[in-house]
mmCIF file of C-alpha atoms in Angstrom:
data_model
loop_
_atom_site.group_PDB
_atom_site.id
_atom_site.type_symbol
_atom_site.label_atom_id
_atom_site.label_comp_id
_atom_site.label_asym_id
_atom_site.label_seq_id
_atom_site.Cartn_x
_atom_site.Cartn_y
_atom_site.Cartn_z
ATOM 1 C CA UNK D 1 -21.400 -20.328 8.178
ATOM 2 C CA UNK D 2 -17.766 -21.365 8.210
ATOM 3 C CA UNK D 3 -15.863 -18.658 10.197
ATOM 4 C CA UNK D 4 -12.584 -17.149 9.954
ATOM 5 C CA UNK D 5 -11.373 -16.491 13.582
ATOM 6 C CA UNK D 6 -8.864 -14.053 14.522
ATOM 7 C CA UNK D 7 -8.611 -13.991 17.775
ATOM 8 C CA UNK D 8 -6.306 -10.968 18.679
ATOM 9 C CA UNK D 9 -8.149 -7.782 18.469
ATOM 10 C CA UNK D 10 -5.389 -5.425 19.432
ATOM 11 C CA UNK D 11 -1.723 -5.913 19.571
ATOM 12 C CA UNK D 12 0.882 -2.984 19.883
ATOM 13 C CA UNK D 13 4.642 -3.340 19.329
ATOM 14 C CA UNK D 14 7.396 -1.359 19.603
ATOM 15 C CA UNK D 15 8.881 -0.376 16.102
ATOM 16 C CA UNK D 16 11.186 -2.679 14.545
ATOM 17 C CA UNK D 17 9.868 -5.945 16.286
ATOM 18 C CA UNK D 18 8.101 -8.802 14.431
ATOM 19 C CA UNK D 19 4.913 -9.271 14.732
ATOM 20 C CA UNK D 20 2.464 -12.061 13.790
ATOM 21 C CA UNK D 21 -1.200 -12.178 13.529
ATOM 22 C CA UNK D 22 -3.080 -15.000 13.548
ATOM 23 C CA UNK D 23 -5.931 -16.848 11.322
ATOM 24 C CA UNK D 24 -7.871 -20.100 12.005
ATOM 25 C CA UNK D 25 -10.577 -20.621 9.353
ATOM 26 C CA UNK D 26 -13.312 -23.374 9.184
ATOM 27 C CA UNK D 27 -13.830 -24.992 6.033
ATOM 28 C CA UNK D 28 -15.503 -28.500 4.971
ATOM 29 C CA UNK D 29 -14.600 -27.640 1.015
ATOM 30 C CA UNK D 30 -11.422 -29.399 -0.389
ATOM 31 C CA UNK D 31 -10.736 -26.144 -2.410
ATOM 32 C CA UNK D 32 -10.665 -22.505 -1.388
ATOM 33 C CA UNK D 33 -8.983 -19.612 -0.832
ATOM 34 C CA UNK D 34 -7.524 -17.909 1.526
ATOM 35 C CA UNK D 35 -6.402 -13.653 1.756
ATOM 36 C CA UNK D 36 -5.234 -11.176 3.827
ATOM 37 C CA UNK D 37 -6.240 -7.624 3.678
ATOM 38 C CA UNK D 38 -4.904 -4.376 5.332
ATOM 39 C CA UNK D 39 -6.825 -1.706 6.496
ATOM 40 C CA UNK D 40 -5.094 1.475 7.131
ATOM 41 C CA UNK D 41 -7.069 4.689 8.830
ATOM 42 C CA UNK D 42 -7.639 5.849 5.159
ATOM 43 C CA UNK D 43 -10.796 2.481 5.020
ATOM 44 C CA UNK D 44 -9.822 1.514 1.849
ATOM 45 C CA UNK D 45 -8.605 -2.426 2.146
ATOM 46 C CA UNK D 46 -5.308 -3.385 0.475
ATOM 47 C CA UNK D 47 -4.615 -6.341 -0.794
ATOM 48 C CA UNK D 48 -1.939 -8.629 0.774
ATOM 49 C CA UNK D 49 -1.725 -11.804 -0.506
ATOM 50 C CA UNK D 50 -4.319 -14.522 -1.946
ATOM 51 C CA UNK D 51 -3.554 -17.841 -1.268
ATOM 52 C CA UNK D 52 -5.599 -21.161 -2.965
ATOM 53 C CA UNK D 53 -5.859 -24.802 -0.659
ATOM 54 C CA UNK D 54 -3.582 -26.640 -2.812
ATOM 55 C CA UNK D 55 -0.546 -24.389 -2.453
ATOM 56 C CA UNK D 56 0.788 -25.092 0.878
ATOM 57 C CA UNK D 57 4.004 -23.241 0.337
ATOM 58 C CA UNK D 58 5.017 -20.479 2.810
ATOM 59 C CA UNK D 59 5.559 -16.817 0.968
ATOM 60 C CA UNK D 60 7.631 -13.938 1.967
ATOM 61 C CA UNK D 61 6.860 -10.443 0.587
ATOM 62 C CA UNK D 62 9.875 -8.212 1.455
ATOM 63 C CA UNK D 63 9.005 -7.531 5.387
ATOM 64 C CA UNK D 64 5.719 -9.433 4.938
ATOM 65 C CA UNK D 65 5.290 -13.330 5.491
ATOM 66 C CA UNK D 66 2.940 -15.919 5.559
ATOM 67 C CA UNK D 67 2.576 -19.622 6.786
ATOM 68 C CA UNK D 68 0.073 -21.330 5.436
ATOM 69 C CA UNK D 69 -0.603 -24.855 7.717
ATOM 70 C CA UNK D 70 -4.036 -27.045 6.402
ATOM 71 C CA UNK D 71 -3.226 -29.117 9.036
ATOM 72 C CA UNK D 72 -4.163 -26.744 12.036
ATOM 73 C CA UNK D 73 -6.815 -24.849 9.219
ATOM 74 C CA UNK D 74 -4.030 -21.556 9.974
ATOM 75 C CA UNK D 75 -3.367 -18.924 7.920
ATOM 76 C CA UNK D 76 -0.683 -16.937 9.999
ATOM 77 C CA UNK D 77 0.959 -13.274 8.649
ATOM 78 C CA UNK D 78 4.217 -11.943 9.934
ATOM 79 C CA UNK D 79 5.537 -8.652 9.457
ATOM 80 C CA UNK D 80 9.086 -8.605 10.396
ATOM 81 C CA UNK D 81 10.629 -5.096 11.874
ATOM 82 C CA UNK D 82 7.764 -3.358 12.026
ATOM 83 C CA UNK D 83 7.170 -0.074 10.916
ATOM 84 C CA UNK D 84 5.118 2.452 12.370
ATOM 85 C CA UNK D 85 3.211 2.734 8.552
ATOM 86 C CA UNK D 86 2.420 -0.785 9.260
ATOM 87 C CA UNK D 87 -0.501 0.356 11.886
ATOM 88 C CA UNK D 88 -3.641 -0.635 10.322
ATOM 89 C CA UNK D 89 -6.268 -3.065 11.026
ATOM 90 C CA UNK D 90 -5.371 -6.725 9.265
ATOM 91 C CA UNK D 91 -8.499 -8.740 8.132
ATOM 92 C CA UNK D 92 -7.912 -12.420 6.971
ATOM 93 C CA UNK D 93 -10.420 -13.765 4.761
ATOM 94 C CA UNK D 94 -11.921 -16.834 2.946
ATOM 95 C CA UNK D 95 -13.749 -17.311 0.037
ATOM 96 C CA UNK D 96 -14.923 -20.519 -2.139
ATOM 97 C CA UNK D 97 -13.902 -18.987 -5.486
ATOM 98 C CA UNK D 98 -13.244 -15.641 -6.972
ATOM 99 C CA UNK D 99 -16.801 -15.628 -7.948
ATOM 100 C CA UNK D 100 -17.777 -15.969 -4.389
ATOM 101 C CA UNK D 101 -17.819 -13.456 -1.634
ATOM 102 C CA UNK D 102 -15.176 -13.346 1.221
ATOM 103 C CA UNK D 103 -15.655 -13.866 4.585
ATOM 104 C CA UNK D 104 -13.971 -11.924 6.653
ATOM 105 C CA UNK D 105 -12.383 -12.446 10.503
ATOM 106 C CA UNK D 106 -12.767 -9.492 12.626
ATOM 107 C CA UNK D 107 -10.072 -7.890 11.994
ATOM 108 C CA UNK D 108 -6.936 -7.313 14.148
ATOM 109 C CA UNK D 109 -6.071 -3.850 14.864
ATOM 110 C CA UNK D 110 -1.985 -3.138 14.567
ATOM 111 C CA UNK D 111 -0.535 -0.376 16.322
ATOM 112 C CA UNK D 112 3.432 -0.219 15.643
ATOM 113 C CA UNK D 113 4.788 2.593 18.762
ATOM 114 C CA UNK D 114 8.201 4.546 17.543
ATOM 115 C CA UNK T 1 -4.389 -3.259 -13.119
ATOM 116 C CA UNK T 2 -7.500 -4.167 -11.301
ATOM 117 C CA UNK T 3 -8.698 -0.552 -9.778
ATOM 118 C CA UNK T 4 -12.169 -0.228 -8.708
ATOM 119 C CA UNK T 5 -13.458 3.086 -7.727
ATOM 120 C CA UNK T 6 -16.287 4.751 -5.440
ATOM 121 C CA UNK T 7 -17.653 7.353 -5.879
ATOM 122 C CA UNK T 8 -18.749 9.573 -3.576
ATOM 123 C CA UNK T 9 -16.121 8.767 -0.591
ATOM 124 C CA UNK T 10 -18.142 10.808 1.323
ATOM 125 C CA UNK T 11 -21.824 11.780 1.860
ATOM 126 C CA UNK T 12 -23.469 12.724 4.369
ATOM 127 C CA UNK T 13 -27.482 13.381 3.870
ATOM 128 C CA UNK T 14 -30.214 13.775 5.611
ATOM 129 C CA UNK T 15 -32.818 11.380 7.254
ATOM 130 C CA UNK T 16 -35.717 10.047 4.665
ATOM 131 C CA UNK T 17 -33.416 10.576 1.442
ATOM 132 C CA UNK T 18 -32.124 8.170 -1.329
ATOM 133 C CA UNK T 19 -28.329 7.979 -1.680
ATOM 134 C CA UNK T 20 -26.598 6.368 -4.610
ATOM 135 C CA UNK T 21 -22.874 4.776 -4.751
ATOM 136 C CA UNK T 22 -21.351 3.675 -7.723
ATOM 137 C CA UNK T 23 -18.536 1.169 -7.910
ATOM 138 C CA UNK T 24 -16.562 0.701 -11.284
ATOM 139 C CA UNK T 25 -14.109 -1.708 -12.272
ATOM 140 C CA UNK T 26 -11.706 0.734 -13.949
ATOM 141 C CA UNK T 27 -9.512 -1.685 -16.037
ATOM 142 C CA UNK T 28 -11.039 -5.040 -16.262
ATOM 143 C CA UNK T 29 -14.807 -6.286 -16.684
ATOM 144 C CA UNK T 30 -16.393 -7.362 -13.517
ATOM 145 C CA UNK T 31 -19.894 -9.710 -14.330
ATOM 146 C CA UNK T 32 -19.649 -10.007 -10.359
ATOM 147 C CA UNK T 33 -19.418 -7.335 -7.710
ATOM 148 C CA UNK T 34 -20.029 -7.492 -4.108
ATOM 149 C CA UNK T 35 -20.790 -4.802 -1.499
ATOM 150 C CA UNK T 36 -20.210 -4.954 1.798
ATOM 151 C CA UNK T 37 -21.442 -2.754 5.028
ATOM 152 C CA UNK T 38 -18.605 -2.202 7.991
ATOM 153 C CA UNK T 39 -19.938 -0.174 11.258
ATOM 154 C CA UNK T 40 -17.210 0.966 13.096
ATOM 155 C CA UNK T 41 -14.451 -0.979 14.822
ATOM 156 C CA UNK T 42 -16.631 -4.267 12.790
ATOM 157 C CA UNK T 43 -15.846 -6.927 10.314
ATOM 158 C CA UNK T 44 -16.648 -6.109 6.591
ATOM 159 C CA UNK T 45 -20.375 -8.018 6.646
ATOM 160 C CA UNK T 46 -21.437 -9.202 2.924
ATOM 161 C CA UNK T 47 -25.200 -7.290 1.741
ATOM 162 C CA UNK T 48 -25.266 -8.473 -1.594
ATOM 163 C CA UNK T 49 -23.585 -10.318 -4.415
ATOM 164 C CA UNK T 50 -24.457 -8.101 -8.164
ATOM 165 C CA UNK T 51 -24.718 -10.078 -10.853
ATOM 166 C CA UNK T 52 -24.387 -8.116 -14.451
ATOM 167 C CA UNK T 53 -27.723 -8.273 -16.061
ATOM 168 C CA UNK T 54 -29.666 -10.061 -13.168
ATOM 169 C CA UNK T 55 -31.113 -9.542 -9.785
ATOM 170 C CA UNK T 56 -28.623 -8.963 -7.001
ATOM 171 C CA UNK T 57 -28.650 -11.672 -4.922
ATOM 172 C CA UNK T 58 -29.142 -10.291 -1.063
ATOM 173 C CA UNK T 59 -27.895 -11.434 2.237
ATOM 174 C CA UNK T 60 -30.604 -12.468 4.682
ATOM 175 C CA UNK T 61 -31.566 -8.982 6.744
ATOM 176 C CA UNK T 62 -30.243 -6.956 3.838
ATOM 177 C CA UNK T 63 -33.724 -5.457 2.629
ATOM 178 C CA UNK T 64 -33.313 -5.901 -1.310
ATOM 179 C CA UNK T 65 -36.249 -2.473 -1.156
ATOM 180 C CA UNK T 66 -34.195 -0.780 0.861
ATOM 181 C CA UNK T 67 -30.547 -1.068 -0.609
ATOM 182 C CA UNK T 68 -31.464 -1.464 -4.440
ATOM 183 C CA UNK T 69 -28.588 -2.433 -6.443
ATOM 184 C CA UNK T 70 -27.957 -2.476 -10.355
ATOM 185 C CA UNK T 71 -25.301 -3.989 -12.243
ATOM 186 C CA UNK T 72 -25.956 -2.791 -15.686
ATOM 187 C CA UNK T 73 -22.726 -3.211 -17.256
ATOM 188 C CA UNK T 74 -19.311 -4.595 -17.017
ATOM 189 C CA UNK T 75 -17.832 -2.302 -15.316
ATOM 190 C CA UNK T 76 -20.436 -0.471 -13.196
ATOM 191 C CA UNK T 77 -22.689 -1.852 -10.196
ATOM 192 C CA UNK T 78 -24.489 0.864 -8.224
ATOM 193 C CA UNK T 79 -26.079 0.590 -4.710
ATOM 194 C CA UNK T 80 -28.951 2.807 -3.576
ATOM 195 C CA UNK T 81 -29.516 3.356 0.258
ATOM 196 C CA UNK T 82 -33.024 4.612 -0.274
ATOM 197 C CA UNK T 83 -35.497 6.823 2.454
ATOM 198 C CA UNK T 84 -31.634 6.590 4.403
ATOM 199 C CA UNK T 85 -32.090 6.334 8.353
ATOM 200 C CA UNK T 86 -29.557 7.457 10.999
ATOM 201 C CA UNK T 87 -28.784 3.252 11.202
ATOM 202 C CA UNK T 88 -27.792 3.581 7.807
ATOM 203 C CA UNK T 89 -24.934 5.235 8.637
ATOM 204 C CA UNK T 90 -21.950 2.891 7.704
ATOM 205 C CA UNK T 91 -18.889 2.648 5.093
ATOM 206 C CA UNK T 92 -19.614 0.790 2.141
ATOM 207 C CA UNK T 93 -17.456 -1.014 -0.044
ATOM 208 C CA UNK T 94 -17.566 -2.584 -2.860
ATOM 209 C CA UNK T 95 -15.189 -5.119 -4.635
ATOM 210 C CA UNK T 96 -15.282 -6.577 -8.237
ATOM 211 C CA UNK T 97 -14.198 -10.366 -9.445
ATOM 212 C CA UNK T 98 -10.728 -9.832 -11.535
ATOM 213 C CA UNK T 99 -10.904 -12.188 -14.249
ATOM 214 C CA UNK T 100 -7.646 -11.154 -16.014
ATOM 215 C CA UNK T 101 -5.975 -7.566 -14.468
ATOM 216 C CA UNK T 102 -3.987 -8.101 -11.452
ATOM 217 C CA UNK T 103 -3.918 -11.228 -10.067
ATOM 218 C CA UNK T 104 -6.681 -13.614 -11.791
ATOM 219 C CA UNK T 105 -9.477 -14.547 -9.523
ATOM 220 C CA UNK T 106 -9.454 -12.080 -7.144
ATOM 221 C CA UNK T 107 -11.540 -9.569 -5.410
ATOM 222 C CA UNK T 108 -10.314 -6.343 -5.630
ATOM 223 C CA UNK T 109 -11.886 -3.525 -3.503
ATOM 224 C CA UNK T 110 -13.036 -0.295 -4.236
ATOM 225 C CA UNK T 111 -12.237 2.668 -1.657
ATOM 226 C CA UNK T 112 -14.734 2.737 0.046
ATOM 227 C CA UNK T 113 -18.072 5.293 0.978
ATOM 228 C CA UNK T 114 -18.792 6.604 3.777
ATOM 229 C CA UNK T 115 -21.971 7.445 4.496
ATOM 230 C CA UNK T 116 -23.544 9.560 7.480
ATOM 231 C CA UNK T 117 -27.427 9.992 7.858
ATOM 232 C CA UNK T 118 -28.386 12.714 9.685
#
């Protein structure tokens, strides 16, 4: 299976500094999509941001950003002054299609100290 | 647009019973829902992709007798953890193919249910 790696598990910060988790997917397809979901205590998973292969273009979301780099297969989110609200465990996912299912990364788990 | 709902968030049962979880697309038409098994502090693991008016397509080690799914409309998919064990004991989610509310081509997730088998 092609994974989706994220290889922090846990990072804390100190509200109001930026933080950015990162995403390295394997992929041998020439068109897919990549997402980013947030998890908060609650379970229920929010979604961030979808992203397709051909759009290479880096986003920003109010606090929220995202650099997208096919070259090193990297799908990297940065939230900028973190809040505390922002705790939550971050899964970044792939997926062939929308008819397909995603595959998630392990998730990295956000806690944001006042 | 593009809400799916679970219901129940929360069951807990005991050991040898049949537990059923519906997912529903609440605003759009979904002819493809997934559902998906997290254990705690893991990954969201795929168990089975429903298809509206065919056979669910299962994950290999997802017993299709075990976790029986039906999609038997637009809008509604339903898993069913039958004879539930104590390893059963998970939060399921579902999530359901947006074809035109929210943001086209994407899977939008239900709340999740989270089961406990005593």
């Amino acid at each position: 299976a092609q994974k989706v790696t994220q290889a922090q598990t846990e990072i804390s910060v100190v509200e109001k500094e930026d933080v950015t988790l990162d995403c390295v997917y394997e992929t041998r397809d020439t068109t897919y999509y990549l997402f980013w979901y947030k998890q908060p205590p609650s379970g229920e998973l929010v979604f961030l941001i979808r992203r397709n292969s051909f759009d290479e273009q880096n986003e920003i979301s109010g606090r929220y950003s995202w650099n997208f780099q096919k070259s090193t297969s990297s799908f990297n989110f940065t939230i900028t002054a973190s809040q505390v609200v922002d705790s939550a465990v971050y899964f970044c996912a792939r997926a062939l299609s929308g008819n397909t299912p995603l595959v998630f990364g392990k998730g990295t788990r956000l806690s944001v100290i006042a | 647009g593009a809400v799916v709902s679970q219901h129940p968030s929360r069951v807990i049962c005991k050991s040898g019973t049949s537990v059923k979880i519906e997912c529903r697309s609440l605003d759009f038409q979904a002819t493809t829902m997934f559902w998906y098994r997290q254990f705690p502090k893991q990954s969201l693991m795929l168990m089975a992709t429903s298809n509206e008016g065919s056979k669910a397509t299962y994950e290999q080690g997802v017993e299709k007798d075990k976790f029986l799914i039906n999609h038997a409309s637009l809008t509604l998919s339903t898993l069913t953890v039958t004879s539930a064990h104590p390893e059963d004991s998970s939060f399921y989610i579902c999530s359901a193919r947006s074809l035109a509310g929210g943001e086209a081509d994407t899977q939008y997730f239900g709340p999740g249910t989270r089961l406990t088998v005593l």
